[in-house]
Coordinates of C-alpha atoms in Angstrom, one line a residue:
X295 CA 17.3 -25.7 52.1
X296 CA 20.7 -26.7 53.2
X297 CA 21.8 -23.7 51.1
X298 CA 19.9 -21.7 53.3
X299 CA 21.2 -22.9 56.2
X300 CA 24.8 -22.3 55.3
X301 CA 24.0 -18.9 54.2
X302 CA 22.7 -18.6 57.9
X303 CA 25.9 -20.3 59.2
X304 CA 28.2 -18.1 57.0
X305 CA 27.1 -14.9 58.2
X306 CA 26.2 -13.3 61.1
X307 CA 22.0 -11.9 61.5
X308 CA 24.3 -8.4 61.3
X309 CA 25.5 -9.2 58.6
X310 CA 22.0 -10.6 56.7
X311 CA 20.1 -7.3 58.1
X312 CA 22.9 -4.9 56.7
X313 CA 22.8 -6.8 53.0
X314 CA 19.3 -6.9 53.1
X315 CA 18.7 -3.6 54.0
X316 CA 21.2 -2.1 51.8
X317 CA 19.5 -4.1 48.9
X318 CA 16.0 -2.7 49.5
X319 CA 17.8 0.9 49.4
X320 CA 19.2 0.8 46.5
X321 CA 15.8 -0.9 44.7
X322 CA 13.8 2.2 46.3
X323 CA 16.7 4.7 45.1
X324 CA 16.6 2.8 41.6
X325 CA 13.2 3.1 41.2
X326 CA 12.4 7.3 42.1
X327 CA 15.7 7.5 40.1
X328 CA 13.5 5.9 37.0
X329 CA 10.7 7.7 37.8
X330 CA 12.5 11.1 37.6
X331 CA 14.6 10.7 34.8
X332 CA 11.3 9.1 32.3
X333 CA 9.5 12.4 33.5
X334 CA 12.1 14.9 32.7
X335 CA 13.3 13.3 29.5
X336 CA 9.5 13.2 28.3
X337 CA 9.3 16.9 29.1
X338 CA 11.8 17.4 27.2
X339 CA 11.2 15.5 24.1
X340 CA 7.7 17.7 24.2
X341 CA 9.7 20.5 24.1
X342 CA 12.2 20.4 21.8
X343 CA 10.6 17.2 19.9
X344 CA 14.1 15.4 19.5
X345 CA 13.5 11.9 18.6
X346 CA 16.3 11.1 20.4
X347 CA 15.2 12.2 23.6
X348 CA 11.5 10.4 23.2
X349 CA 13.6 7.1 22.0
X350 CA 15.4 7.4 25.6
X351 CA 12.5 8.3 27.6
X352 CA 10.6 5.0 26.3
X353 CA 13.6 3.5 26.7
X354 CA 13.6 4.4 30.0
X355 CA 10.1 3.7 30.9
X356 CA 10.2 0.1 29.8
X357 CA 12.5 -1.2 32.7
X358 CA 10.7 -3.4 34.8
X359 CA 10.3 -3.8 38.3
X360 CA 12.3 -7.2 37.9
X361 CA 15.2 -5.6 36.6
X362 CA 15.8 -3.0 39.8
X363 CA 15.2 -5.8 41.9
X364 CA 18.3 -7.7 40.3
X365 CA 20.2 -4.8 40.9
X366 CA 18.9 -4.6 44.8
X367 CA 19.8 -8.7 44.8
X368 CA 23.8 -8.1 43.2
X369 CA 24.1 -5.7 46.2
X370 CA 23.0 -7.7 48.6
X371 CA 24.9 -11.1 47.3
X372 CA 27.7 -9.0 47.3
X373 CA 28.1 -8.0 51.2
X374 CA 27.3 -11.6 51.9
X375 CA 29.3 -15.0 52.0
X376 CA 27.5 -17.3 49.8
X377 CA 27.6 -21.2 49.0
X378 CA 29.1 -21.8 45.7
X379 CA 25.6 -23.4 44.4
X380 CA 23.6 -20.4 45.8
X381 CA 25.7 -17.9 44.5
X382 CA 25.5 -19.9 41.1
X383 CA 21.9 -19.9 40.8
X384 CA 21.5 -16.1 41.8
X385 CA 24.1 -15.3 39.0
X386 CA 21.6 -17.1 36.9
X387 CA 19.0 -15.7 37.6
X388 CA 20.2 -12.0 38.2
X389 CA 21.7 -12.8 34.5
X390 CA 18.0 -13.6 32.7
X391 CA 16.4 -10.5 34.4
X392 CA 18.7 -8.5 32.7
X393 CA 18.9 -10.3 29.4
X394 CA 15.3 -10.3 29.2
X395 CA 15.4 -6.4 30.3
X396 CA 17.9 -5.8 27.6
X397 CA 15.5 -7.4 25.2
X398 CA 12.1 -5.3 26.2
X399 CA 13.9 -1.7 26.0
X400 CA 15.7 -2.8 22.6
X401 CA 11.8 -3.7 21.6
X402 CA 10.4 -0.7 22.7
X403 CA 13.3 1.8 21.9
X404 CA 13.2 0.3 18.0
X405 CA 9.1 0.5 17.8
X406 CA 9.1 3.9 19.1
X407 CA 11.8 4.5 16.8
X408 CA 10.0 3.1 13.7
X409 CA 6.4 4.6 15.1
X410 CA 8.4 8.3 14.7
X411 CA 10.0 7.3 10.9
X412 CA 6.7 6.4 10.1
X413 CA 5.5 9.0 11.1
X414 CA 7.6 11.4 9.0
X415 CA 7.7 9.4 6.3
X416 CA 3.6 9.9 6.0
X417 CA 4.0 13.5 6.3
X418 CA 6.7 13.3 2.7
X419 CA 3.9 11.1 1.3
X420 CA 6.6 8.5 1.4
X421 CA 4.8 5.5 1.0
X422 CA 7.9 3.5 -0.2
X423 CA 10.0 3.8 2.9
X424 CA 7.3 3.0 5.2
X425 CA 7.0 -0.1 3.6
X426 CA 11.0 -1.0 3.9
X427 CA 10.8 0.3 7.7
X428 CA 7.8 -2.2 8.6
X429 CA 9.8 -4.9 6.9
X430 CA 13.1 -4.3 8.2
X431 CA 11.1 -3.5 11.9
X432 CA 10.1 -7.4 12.0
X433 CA 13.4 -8.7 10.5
X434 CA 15.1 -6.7 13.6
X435 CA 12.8 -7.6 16.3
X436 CA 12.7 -11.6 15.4
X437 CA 16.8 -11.3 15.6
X438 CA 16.5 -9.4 18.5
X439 CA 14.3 -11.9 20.1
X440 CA 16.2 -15.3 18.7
X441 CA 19.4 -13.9 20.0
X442 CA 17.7 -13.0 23.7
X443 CA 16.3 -16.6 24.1
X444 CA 19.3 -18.2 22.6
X445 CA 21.8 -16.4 25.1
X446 CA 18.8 -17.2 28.2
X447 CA 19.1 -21.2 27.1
X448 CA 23.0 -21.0 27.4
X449 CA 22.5 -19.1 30.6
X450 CA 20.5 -21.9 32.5
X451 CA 22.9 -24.6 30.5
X452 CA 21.8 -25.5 27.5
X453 CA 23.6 -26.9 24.8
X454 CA 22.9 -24.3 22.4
X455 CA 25.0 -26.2 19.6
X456 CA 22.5 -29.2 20.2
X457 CA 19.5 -27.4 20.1
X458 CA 20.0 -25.8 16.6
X459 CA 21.3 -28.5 15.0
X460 CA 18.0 -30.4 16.0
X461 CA 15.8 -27.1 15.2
X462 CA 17.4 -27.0 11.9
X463 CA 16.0 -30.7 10.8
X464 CA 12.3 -29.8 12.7
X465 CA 12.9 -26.4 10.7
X466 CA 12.1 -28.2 7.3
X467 CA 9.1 -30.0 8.6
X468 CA 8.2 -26.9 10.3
X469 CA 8.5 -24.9 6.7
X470 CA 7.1 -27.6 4.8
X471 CA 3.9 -27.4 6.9
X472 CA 3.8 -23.8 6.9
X473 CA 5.1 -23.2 3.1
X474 CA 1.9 -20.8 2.6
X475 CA 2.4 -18.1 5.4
X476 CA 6.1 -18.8 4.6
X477 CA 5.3 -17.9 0.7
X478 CA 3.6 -14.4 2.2
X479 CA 6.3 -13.7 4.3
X480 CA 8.9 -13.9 1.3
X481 CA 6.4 -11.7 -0.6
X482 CA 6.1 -9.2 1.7
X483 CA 10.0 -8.6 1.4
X484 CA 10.0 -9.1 -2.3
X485 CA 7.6 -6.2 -1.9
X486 CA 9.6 -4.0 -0.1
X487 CA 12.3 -5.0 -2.2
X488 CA 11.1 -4.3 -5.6
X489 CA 8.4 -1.4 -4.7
X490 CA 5.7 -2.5 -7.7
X491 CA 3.6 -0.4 -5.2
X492 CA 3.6 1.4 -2.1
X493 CA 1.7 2.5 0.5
X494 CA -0.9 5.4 -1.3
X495 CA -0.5 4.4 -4.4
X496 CA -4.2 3.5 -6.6
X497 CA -3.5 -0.1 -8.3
X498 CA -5.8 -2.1 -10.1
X499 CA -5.6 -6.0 -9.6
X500 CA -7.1 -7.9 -12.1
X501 CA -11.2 -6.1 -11.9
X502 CA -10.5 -4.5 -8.4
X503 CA -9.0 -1.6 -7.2
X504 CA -8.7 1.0 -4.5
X505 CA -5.7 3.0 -2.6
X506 CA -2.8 0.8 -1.0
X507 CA -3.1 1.6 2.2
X508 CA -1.3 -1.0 4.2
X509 CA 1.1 -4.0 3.1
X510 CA 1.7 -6.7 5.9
X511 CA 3.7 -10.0 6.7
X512 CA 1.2 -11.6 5.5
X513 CA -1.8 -9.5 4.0
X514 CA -1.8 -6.6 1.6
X515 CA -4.9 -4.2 2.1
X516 CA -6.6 -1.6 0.1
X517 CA -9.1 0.7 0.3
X518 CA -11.7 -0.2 -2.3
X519 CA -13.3 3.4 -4.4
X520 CA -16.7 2.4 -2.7
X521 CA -15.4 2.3 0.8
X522 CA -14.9 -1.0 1.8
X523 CA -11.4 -3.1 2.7
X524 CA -10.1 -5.4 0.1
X525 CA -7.3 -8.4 1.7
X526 CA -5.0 -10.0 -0.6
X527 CA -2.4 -12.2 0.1
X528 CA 0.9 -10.9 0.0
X529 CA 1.4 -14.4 -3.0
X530 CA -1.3 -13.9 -4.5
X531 CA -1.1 -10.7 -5.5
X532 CA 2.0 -10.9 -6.8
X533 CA 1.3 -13.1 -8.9
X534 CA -1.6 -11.1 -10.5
X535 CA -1.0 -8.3 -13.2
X536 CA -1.1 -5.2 -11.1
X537 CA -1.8 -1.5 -13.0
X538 CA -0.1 1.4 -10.7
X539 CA -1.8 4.1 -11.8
X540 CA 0.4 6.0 -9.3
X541 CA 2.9 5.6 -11.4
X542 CA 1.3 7.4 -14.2
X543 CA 3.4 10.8 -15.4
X544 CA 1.1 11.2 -18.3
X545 CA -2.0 9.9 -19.2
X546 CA -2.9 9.4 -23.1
X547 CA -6.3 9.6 -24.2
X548 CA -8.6 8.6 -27.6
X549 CA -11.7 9.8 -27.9
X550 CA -13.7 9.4 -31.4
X551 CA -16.7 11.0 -33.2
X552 CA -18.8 10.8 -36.4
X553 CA -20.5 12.5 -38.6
X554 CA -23.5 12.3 -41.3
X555 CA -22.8 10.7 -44.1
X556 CA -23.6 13.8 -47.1
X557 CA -21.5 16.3 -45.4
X558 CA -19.8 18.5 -47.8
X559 CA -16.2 17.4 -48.4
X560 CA -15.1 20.9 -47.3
X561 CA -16.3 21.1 -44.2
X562 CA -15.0 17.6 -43.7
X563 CA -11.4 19.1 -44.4
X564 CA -11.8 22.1 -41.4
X565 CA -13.0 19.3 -39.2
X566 CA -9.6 17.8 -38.3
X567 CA -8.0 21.5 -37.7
X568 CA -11.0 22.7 -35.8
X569 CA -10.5 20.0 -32.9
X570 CA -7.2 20.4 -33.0
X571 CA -7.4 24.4 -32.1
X572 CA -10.2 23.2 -29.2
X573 CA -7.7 20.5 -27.7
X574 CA -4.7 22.7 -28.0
X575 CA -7.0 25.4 -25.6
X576 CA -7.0 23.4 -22.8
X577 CA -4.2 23.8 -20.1
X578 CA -2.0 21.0 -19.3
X579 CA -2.8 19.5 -22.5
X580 CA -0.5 17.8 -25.4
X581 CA -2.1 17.6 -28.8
X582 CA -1.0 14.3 -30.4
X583 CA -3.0 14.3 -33.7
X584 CA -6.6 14.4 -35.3
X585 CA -7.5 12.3 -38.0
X586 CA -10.7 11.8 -40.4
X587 CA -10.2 8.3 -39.5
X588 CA -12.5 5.8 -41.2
X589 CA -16.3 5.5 -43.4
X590 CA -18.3 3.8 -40.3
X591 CA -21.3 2.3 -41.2
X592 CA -23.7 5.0 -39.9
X593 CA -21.5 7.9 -39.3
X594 CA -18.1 9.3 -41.0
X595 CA -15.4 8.9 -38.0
X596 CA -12.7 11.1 -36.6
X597 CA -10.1 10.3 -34.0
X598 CA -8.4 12.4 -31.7
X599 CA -5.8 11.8 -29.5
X600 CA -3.7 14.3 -26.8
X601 CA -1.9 13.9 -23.4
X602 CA -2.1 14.9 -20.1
X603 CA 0.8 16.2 -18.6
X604 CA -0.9 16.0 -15.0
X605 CA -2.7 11.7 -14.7
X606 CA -5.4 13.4 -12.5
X607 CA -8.5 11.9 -13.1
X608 CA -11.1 14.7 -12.0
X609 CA -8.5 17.1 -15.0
X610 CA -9.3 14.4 -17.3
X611 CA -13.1 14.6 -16.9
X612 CA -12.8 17.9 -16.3
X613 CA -10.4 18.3 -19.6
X614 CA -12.8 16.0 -21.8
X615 CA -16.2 17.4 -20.7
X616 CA -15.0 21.0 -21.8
X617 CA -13.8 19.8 -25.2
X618 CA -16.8 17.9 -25.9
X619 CA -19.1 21.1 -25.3
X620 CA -16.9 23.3 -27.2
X621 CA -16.4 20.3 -30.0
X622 CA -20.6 20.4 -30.3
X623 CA -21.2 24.3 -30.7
X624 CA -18.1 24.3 -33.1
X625 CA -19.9 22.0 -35.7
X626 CA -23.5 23.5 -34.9
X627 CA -21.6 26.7 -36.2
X628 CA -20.2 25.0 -39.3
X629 CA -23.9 23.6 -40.0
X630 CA -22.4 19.4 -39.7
X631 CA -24.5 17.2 -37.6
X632 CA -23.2 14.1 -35.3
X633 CA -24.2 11.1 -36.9
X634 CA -26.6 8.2 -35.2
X635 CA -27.1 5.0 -35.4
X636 CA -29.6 4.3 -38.2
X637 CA -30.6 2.1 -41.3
X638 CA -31.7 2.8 -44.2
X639 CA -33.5 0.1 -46.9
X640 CA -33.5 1.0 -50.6
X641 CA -36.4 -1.0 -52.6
X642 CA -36.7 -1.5 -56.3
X643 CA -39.2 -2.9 -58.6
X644 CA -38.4 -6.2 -60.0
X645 CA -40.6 -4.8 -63.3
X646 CA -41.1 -1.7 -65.0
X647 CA -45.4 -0.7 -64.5
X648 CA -47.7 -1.4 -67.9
X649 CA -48.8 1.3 -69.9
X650 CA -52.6 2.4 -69.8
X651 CA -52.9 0.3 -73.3
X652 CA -50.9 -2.7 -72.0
X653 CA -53.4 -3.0 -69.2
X654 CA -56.7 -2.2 -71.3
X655 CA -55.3 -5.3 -73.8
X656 CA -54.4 -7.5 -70.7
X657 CA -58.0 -6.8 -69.0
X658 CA -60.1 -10.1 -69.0
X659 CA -63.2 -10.3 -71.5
X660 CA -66.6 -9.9 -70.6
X661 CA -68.8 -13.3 -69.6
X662 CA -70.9 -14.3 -73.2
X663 CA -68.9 -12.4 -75.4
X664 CA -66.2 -13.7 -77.8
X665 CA -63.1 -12.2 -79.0
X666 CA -62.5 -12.2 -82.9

């Protein structure tokens, strides 16, 4: 209050209306003048699509009201003759408005930035370097944000040396209470770091699976085969043997097949080399070998086994289903049937049968009459 009076003593009501006025000008100039520009730099951004441009007009568009009226208030301190603890306090405070401005178009200049890497990075099927830019995104910002607060504490006189040193011994309570999310968080880098998977790749975690579709701070989530949203934590799921199919450049395959036992050995012999001529058909296929492999216990066994060049599922069924069909009218031709399951029991006589004689001598003798 006394500081107000003194700012009446100091200067003359000519001299208040002229500051005053001149510092609601330039707040109504500043604000059509942000108006204009985040319209134009928006229509241009639609036109030639230069990220650049869209980074500036969000930019732009994220100064606050608070911020022009700072601007209107250093004009007006500055045509007036201030008391040295109001002119304090209005540096102050003209100081966090803009600090705090600074920090809202750095936020919204690097998210629109990220949003538009994304964003291409999608369209390249990418997946790896959306997952460093959401990572490095929250490293930025939380730096960003620690440095703005930081730099407002000194500004309203704060001992900022102080204050960290004591943060620093309520940071390990703080971590040890917190050592879970904290374990996520670290996991989430490790990650981005190491790539075991990315964003669109199919894994298979433990007797789950499903397509990667986004990986957290704290929470990995996937999109299961039957539709629904599997969560794991970003700790957990490291620590669980992951399969990246993904990663797959070719994809081996063992199929096996028997026969009747009493097949003829030559036709046994063409059976390897006829499977291999109906794998060696098939597009995009490697022949690795064909084998009479083993005497089962119902069926005479062959293995087979090729490659894939392409780790497409649906060309593995598709490749499979073909070569089975083929595989059946092939030996339908050559007159061998596919073995089934069955049993058979063998039974022998413990004695040879008696003789018509042996039986008549082994008959038992009539009632009343006596054998000499």
């Amino acid at each position: 209050m006394i500081s107000l009076r003194k700012l009446v003593t100091l200067n003359t009501t000519e001299d208040l209306v002229m500051a005053a006025a001149t510092g609601v000008a330039v707040f109504v100039v500043l604000f059509f003048l942000r108006q204009f520009f985040v319209g134009r730099l928006r229509k241009w951004a639609e036109g030639s699509g230069s990220r650049f441009q869209i980074i500036a007009a969000e930019m732009v568009s994220s100064i606050r009201v608070m911020m022009l009226f700072a601007v209107g208030l250093v004009v007006t301190v500055n045509n007036l003759n201030l008391t040295p603890a109001l002119e304090k306090a209005t540096e102050r405070l003209v100081v966090l408005i803009v600090l705090v401005q600074i920090g809202l178009s750095a936020h919204r200049g690097l998210r629109t930035w990220t949003r538009l890497r994304i964003a291409k990075q999608l369209e390249a099927q990418d997946g790896s370097s959306v997952l460093n830019l959401g990572v490095i995104t929250f490293i930025a910002l939380f730096v960003l944000w620690v440095t703005i607060t930081l730099l407002v504490l000194e500004n309203l006189g704060v001992n900022i040396t102080a204050l960290v040193a004591s943060l620093g011994i309520g940071g390990v309570a703080v971590a040890l209470a917190v050592q879970n999310i904290l374990g996520d968080l670290f996991a989430s880098v490790s990650i981005a770091l190491d790539k075991p998977f990315v964003v669109g790749d199919f894994i298979i975690v433990d007797d789950m699976m499903g397509t990667v579709r986004h990986v957290g701070l704290k929470t990995t989530r996937i999109a299961s085969l039957s539709g629904e949203e599997l969560v794991f934590s970003n700790n957990d799921l490291l620590k669980s043997r992951i399969r990246n199919y993904k990663r797959m450049a070719e994809r081996r395959q063992v199929f096996t097949f028997g026969v009747e036992y009493g097949t003829p050995v030559d036709k046994l012999e063409r059976i390897p080399q006829i499977v291999r001529d109906i794998v060696q058909a098939q597009p995009q296929v490697r022949l690795d070998r064909a084998h009479f492999r083993s005497f089962g216990a119902s069926s005479l066994d062959f293995e087979v086994v090729y490659f894939l060049t392409d780790p497409d599922f649906n060309l593995y069924m598709d490749t499979q289903q073909r070569i089975n069909l083929t595989l059946i009218r092939e030996l339908e031709q050559l007159g061998v049937r596919f073995a089934l399951p069955t049993t058979r029991m063998h039974i022998a006589s413990m004695a040879a049968p008696l003789s018509p004689a042996e039986e008549e001598r082994n008959l038992p003798a009539p009632p009343g009459r006596m054998l000499s």
